[in-house]
XYZ file of C-alpha atoms in Angstrom:
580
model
C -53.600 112.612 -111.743
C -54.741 115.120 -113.798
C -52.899 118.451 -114.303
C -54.343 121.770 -112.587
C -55.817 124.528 -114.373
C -52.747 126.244 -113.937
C -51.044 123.862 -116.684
C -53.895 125.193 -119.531
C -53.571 127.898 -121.246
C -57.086 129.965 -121.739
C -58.206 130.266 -125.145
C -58.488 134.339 -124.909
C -54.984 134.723 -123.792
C -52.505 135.427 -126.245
C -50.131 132.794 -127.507
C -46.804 135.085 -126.478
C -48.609 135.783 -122.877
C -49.864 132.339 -122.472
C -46.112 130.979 -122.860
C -44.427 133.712 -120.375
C -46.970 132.959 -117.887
C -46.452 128.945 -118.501
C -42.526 129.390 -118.829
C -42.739 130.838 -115.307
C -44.357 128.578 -113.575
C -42.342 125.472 -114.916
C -39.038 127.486 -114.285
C -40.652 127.252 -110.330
C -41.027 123.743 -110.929
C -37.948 123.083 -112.734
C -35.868 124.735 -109.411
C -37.237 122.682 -107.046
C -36.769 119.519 -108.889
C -33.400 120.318 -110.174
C -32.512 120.975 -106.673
C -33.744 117.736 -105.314
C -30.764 116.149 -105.908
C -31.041 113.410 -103.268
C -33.630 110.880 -103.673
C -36.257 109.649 -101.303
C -35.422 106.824 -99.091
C -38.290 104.354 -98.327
C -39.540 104.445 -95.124
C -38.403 101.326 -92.760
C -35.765 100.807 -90.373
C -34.176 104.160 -89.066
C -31.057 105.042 -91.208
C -27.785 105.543 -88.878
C -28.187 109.272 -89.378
C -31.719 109.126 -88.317
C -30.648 106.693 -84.948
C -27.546 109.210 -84.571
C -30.654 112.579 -84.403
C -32.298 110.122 -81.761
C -29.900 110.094 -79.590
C -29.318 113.438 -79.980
C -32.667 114.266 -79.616
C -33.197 111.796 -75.941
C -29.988 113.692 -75.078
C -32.048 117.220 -75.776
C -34.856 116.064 -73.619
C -32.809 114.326 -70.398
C -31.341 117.991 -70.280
C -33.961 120.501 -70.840
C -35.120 120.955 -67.672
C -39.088 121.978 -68.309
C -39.194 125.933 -67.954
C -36.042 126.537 -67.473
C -33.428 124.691 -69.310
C -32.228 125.535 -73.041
C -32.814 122.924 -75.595
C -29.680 122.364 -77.518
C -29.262 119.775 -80.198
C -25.917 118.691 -81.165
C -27.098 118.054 -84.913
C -27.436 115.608 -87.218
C -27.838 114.609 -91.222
C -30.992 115.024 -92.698
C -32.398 112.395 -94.739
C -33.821 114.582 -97.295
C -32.716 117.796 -98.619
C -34.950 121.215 -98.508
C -34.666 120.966 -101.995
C -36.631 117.692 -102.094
C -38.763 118.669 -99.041
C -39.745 121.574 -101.262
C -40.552 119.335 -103.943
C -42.779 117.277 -101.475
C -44.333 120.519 -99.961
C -45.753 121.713 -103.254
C -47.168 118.389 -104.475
C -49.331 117.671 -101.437
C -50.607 121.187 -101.709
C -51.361 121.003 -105.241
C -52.839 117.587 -105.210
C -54.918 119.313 -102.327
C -56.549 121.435 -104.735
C -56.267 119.891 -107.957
C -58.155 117.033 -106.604
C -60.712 118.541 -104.146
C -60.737 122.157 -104.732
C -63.923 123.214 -107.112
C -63.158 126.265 -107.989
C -66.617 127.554 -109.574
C -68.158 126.192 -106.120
C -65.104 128.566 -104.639
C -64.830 125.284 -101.744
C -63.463 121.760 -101.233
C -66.871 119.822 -102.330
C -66.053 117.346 -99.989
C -65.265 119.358 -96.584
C -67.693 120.009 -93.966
C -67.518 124.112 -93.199
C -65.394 124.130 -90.202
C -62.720 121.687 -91.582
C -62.701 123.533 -94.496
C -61.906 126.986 -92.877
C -59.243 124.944 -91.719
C -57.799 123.671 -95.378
C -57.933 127.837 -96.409
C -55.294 128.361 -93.279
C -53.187 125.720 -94.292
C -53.206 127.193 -98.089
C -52.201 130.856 -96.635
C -50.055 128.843 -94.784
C -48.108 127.376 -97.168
C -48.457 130.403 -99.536
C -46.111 132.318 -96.589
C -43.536 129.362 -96.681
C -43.193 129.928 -100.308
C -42.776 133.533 -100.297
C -40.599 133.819 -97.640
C -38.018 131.381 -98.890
C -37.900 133.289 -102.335
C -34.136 133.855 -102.971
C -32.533 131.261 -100.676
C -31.050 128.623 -102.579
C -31.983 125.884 -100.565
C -29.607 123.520 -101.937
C -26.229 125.691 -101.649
C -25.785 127.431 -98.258
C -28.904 129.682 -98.768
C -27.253 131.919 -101.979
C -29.396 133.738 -104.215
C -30.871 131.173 -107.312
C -31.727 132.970 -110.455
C -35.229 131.540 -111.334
C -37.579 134.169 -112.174
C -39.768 136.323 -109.800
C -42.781 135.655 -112.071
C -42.388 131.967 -111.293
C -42.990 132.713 -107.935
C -45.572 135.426 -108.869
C -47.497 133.361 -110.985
C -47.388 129.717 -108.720
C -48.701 132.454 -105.861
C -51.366 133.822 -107.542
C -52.721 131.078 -108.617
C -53.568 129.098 -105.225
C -54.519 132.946 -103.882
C -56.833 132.863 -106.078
C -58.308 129.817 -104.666
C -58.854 131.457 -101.732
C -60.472 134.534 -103.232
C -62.930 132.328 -104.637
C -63.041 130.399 -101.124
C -64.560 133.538 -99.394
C -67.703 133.690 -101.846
C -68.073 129.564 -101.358
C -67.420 129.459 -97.817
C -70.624 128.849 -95.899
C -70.635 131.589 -93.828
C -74.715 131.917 -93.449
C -74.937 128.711 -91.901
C -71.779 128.927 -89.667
C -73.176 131.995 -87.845
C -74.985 129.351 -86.109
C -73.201 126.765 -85.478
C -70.838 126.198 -82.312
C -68.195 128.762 -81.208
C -65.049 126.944 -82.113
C -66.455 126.233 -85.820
C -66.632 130.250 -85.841
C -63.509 130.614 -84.285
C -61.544 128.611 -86.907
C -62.942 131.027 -89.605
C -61.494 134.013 -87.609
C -58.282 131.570 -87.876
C -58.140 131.349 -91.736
C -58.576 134.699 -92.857
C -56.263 136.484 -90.242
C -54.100 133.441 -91.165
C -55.147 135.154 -95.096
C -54.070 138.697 -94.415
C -50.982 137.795 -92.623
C -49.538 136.158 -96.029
C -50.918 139.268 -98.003
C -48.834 141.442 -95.777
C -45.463 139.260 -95.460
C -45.656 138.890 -99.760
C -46.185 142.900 -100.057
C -43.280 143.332 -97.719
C -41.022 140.945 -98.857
C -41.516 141.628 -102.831
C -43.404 145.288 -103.153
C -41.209 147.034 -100.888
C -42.663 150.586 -102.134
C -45.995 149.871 -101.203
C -45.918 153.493 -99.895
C -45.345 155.445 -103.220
C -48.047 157.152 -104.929
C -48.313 154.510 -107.362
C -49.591 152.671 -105.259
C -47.508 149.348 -105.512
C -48.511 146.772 -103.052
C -49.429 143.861 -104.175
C -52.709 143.459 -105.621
C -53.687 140.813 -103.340
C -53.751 143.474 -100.351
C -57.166 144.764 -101.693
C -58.573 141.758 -100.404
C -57.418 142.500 -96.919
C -60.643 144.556 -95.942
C -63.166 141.275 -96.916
C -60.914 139.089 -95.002
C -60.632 141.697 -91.843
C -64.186 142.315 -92.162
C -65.091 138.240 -92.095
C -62.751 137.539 -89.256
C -63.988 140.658 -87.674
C -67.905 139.323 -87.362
C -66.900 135.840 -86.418
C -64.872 137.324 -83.605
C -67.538 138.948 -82.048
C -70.069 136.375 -82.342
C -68.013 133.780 -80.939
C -66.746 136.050 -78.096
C -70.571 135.973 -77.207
C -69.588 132.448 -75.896
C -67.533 133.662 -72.964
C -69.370 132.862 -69.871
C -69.064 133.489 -66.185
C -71.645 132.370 -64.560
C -70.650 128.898 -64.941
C -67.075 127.686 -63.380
C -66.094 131.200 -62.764
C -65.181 131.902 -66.729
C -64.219 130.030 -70.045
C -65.828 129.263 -73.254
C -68.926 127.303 -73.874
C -68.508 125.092 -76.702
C -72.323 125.105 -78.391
C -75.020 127.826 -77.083
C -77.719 125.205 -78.403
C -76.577 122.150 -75.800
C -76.168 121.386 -73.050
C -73.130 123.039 -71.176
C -69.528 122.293 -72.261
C -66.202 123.971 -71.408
C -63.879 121.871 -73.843
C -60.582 122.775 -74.396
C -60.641 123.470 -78.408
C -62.425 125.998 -78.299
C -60.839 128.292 -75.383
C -58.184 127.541 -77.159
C -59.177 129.006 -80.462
C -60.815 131.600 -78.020
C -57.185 132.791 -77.060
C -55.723 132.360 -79.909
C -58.084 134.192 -82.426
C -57.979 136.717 -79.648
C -54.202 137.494 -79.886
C -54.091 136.835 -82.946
C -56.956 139.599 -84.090
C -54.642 141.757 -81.362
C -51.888 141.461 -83.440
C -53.057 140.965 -87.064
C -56.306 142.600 -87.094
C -55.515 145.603 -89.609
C -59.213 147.349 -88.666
C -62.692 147.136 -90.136
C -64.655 149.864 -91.946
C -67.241 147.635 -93.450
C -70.806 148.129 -91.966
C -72.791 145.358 -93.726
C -74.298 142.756 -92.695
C -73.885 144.732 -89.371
C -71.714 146.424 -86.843
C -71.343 145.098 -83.641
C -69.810 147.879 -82.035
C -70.565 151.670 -81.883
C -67.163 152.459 -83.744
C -64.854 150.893 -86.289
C -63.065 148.400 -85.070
C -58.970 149.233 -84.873
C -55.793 147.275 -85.008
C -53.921 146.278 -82.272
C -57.255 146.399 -80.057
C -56.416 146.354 -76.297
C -59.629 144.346 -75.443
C -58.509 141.746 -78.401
C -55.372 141.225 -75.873
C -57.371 141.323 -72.388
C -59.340 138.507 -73.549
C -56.237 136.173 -75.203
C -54.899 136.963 -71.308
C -57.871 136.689 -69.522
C -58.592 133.302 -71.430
C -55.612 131.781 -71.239
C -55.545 132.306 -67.307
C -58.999 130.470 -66.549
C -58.048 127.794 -68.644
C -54.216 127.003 -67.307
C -56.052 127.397 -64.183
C -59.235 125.083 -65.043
C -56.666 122.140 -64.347
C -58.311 120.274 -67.929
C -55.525 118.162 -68.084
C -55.434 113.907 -67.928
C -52.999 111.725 -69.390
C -48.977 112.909 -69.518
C -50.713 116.222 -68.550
C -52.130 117.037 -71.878
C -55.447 118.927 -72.388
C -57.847 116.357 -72.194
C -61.236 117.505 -73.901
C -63.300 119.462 -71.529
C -65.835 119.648 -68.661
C -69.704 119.036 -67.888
C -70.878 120.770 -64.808
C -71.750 117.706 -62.678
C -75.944 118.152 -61.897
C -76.465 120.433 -64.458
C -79.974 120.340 -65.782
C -81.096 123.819 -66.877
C -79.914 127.442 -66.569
C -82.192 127.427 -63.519
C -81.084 123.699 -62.340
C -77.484 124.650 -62.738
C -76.242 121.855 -60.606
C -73.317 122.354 -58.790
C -72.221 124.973 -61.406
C -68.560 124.263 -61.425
C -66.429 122.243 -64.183
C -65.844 118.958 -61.982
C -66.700 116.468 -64.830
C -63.356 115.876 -67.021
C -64.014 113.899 -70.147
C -60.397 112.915 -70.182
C -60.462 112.136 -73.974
C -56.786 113.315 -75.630
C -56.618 114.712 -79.344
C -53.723 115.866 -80.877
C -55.609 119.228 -81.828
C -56.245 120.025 -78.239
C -52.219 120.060 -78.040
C -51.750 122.361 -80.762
C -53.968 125.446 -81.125
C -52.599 127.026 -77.795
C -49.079 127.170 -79.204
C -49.934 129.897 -81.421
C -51.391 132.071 -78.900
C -48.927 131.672 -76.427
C -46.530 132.843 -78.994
C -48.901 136.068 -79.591
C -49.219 136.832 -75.948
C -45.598 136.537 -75.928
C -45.473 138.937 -78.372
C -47.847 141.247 -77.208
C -46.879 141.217 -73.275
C -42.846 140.252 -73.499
C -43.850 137.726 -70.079
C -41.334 134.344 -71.194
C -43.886 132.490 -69.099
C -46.115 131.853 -72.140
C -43.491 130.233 -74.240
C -42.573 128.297 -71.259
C -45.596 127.319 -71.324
C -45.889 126.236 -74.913
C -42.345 124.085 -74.837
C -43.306 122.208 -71.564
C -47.020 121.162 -73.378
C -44.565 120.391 -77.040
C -42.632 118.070 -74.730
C -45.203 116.144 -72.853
C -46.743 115.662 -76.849
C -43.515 114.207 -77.604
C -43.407 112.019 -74.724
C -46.548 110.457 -75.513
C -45.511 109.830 -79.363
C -43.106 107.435 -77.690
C -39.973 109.430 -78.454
C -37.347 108.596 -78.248
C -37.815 105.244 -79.120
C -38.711 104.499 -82.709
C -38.310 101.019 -82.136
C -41.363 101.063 -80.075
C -44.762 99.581 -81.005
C -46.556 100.230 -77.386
C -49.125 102.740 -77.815
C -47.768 105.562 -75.567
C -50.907 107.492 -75.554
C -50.987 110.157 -79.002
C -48.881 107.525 -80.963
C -46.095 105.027 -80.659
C -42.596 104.856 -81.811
C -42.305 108.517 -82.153
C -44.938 109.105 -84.908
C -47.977 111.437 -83.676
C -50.939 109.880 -84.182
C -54.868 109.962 -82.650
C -56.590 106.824 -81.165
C -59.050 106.409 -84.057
C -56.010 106.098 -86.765
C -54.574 102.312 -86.474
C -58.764 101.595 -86.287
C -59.431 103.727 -89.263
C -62.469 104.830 -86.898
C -61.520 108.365 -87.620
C -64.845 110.624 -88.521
C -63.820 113.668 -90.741
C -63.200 115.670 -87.655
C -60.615 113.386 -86.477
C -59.324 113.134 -89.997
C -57.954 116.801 -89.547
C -56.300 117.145 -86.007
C -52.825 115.982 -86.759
C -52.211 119.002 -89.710
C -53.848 121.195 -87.010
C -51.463 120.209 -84.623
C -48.384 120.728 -87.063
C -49.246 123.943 -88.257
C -49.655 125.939 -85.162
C -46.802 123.894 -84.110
C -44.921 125.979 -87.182
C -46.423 128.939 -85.626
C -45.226 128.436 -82.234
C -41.749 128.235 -83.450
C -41.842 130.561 -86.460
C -39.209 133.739 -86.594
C -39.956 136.755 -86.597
C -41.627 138.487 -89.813
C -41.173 142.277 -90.692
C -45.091 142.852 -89.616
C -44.097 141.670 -85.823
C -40.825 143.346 -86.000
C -42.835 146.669 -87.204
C -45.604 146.117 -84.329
C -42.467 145.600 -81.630
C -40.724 148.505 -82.806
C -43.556 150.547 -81.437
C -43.756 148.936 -78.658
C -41.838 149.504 -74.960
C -39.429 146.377 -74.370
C -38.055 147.202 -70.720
C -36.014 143.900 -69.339
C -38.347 141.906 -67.336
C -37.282 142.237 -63.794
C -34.357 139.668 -62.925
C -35.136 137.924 -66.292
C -33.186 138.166 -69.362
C -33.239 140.628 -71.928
C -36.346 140.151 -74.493
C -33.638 139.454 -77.383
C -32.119 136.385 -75.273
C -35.508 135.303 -74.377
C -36.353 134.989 -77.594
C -33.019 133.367 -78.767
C -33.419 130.701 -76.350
C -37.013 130.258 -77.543
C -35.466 129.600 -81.036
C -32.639 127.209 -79.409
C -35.461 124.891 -78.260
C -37.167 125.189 -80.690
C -34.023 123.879 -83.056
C -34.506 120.626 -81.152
C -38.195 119.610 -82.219
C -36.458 119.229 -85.837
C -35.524 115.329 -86.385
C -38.873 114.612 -84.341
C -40.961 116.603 -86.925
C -38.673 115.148 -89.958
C -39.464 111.436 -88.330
C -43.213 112.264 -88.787
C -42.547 113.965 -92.519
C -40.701 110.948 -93.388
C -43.732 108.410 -92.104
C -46.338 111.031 -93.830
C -44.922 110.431 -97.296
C -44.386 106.627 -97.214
C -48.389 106.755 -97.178
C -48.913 108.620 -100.185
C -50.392 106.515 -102.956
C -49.648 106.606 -106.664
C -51.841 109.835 -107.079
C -50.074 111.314 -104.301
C -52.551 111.506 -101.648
C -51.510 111.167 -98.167
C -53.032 108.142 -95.845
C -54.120 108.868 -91.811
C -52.265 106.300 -90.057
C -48.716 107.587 -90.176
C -47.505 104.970 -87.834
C -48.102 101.872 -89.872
C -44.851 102.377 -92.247
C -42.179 101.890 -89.466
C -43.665 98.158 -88.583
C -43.827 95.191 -90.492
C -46.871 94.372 -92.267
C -47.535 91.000 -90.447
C -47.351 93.236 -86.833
C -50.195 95.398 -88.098
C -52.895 93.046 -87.363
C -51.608 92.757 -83.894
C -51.281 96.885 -83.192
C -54.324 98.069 -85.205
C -56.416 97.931 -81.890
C -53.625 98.405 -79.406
C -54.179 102.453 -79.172
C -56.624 102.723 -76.196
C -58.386 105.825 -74.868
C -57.523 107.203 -71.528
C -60.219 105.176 -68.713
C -62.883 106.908 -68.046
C -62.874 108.717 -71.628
C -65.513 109.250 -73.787
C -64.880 109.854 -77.438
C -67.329 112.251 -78.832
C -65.421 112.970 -82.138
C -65.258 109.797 -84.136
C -67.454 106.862 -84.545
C -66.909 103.010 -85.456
C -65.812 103.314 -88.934
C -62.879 101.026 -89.026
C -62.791 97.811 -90.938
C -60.975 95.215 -89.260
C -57.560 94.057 -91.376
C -58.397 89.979 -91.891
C -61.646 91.482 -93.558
C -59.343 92.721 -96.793
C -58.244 90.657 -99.297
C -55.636 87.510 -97.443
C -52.314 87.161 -99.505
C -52.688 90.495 -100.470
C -50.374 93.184 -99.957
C -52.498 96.070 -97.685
C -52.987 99.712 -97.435
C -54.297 100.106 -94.087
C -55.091 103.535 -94.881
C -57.940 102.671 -97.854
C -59.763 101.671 -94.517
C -62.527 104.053 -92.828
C -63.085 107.048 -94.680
C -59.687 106.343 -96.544
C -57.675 109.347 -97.779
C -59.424 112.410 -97.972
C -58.922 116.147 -98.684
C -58.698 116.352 -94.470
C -55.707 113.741 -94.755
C -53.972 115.349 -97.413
C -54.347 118.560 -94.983
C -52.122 116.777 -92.697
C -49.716 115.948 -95.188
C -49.162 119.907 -96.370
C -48.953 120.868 -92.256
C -46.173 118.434 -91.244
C -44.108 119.063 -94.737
C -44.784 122.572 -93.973
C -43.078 121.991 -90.841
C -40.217 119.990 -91.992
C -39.366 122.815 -94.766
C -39.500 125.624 -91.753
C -36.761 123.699 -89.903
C -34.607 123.061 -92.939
C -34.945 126.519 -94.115
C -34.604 128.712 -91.573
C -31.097 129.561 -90.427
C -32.494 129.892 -86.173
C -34.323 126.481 -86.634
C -31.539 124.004 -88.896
């Protein structure tokens, strides 16, 4: 693999500056591996610490009672240390962009534009992970270490700086016309953007209010990013409808009607999300939508999050386990003056793990913004049914169980290799908003609830109890995410990049044939998102040892996506004191 530009130093610099700013940044890396002082266990049968967390773990789920128990785990040993997680965590992400970021095209070459909106959230993503474990030593009881700010500093401002160049390459001409959820995930990524600016500012410029002037620098970008996020907003929002099945989003204004769940999803979650992240607009190019600036905290911004989230809990677009399925034609619909029967009574009961995932984050905003427990309820009951159909419990398992067998998530299309490049990205989108559901509190929410009124809910608990047993559940997810870390990794190859099918690793090579085509679609359900692209195993080499995952479209940059989302995960669990 070849070393990123961040390993060079530029001719112009000085010899003296050039060494401080390389000393940092291999201080950073000389932490995390000195810290990983346990090494990496290959991937095969579960490890007696790993069986003891899965009994703990079909304990947790024979007692939570959906919406109203508390998960509790009774704990277990990890098979990998933070340290080493960490380790893990910052490889993927730089073999993300040292091997498919351009940066004079300011994009990942090989994306399409709505997947690769999606790579720039999981960068800011991972950019707030970093920051906000600076000064926990994650190998001694979270004490102080003693590396360097600047190694921090300079490891940050280098992939931010990817993204800086990412809003000049980002398509955004082309995806003002293209369907509402690819606008929607752009609102995603650069509110996902400005909420890292703000959490590194407050956690390392703490006197961002003097007349110097010391925020961090990478605030300034914080208008482009509002201002992007801002104009995607309101065109998508042009995709609420009414006058077919009472409300909802339509997924593409140039087809034929759709009300799929993805994007009133994104719909409610952009919407809380620009509710309670949205810092204001005063840019009036290309053009503003509204007759005055648009301001934070936006009470419309929060009517529609609500307002979507009710039409589509009460749209009934579930199928199998009750997850979402994908969405629903209106049965006889042949024009806007044919409408049919102009109701959503034709379920394409398709399941992707995406469609389980991008709710969780805005039912943790309207948690946030309203107090009502109901939405996290909400968001634990959907978690479990998505852990049900992983097969988990029982890692033993090879029976398809409908997202993935023997406890590893995976889509239909993986064990096929059938995945298109959409597919090829719904597992990290279903980790990272998972991460979202169940992240703490940061000082920007604690500011925004300060100012808000928190009266008890009548005959619930109080709001700090709510949210303390929202943590407790959360606690339990954690050896079901590090089972799905642990597969992730075993399919990295020797340049690091991370496979699709996660599952494969836990069976036997000779039981591969016989499970490759085992994962079935719900009946009835029509895949619209990925095509026949697999190659069938006996047509690679016989007598050769086999990497399912160089089938298909092989790895990709959308692959190694998923790889920085679930490690992501598996570092918020073992790092945060509510969560491990």
């Amino acid at each position: 693999m070849t070393l990123s530009p961040i390993f060079q130093g530029p001719s112009r610099l000085s010899r003296s500056l050039y060494m401080i700013t390389t000393l940092f940044f291999f201080s950073f890396l000389a932490l995390v591996t000195s810290l990983a002082t346990e090494p990496q266990i290959p991937l095969g049968e579960p490890l007696p610490a790993a069986q003891e967390s899965l009994q703990s773990q079909d304990d947790v789920l024979e007692e939570v009672k959906l919406g109203n128990g508390i998960a509790t785990d009774k704990g277990s040993k990890s098979w990998q240390t933070p340290a080493q997680t960490l380790r893990d965590l910052f490889d993927a992400l730089n073999v993300m962009q040292d091997s498919y970021f351009c940066l004079w095209l300011g994009t990942w070459p090989t994306s399409i534009d709505w997947t690769a909106a999606v790579l720039a959230t999981h960068v800011g993503a991972t950019l707030s992970s970093f920051t906000s474990t600076y000064g926990l030593d994650i190998a001694n009881a979270k004490q102080p270490h003693e590396v360097s700010f600047g190694a921090l500093e300079n490891t940050v401002n280098y992939f931010f700086s990817h993204l800086n160049t990412f809003y000049f390459g980002e398509n955004a001409f082309s995806l003002r016309n293209q369907a509402y959820d690819d606008m929607l995930w752009v609102v995603l990524d650069w509110l996902e953007n400005i909420k890292f600016q703000n959490l590194h500012s407050d956690l390392h410029y703490s006197n961002s209010n003097d007349s110097f002037g010391s925020a961090w620098h990478g605030t300034q970008f914080s208008e482009s990013a509002a201002h992007r996020a801002r104009i995607f907003y309101e065109l998508a929002s042009m995709g609420w409808d009414k006058t077919l099945c009472g409300g909802g989003m339509v997924w593409n204004p140039s087809l034929e009607p759709y009300k799929n769940a993805i994007t009133n999803e994104l719909y409610i979650s952009a919407s809380i999300a620009m509710y309670l992240y949205f810092p204001g607009d005063p840019i009036d190019v290309p053009f503003m939508a509204t007759a005055q600036s648009p301001l934070p905290h936006d009470p419309n911004h929060l009517v529609a999050a609500v307002d979507g989230y009710s039409w589509l809990k009460n749209s009934h677009m579930t199928g199998l386990y009750g997850l979402y399925a994908d969405g629903f034609h209106i049965r006889g619909w042949r024009s806007e003056s044919d409408p049919g029967t102009r109701k959503c009574d034709q379920l394409n009961k398709m399941v992707y793990s995406y469609n389980q995932g991008v709710i969780l984050s805005g039912l943790r905003g309207l948690w946030l913004a309203t107090s009502s427990h109901e939405y996290l309820q909400d968001g634990h009951e959907l978690i479990h049914r998505v852990l049900r159909a992983t097969g988990w419990p029982k890692t033993w398992s090879n029976t398809w169980a409908g997202l993935g067998r023997g406890g590893i998530l995976e889509d239909s299309c993986d064990s096929h290799a059938s995945c298109s490049q959409d597919g090829q990205t719904f597992k990290g989108i279903f980790f990272h908003h998972l991460t979202e559901f169940c992240r703490p509190l940061r000082i920007q929410e604690e500011r925004f609830l300060a100012g808000q009124i928190k009266r008890p809910l009548a005959g619930e608990e109080e709001w700090e109890e709510v949210y303390s047993t929202h943590l407790k559940r959360c606690r339990a997810y954690g050896p079901w995410i590090e089972h799905n870390a642990r597969a992730a990794l075993i399919t990295r190859d020797d340049d690091g990049k991370f496979g699709m099918w996660w599952g494969l690793p836990f069976l036997s090579v000779l039981q591969a044939d016989e499970i490759v085509n085992s994962s079935t679609i719900p009946a009835g359900a029509e895949d619209y998102r990925n095509g026949d692209l697999g190659t069938s195993p006996a047509s690679l080499t016989a007598g050769v040892p086999r990497d399912f995952n160089d089938r298909g479209r092989g790895r990709t940059v959308e692959t190694q996506s998923g790889g920085v989302a679930v490690l992501r995960a598996l570092f918020q669990w073992q790092t945060s004191d509510a969560l491990s």
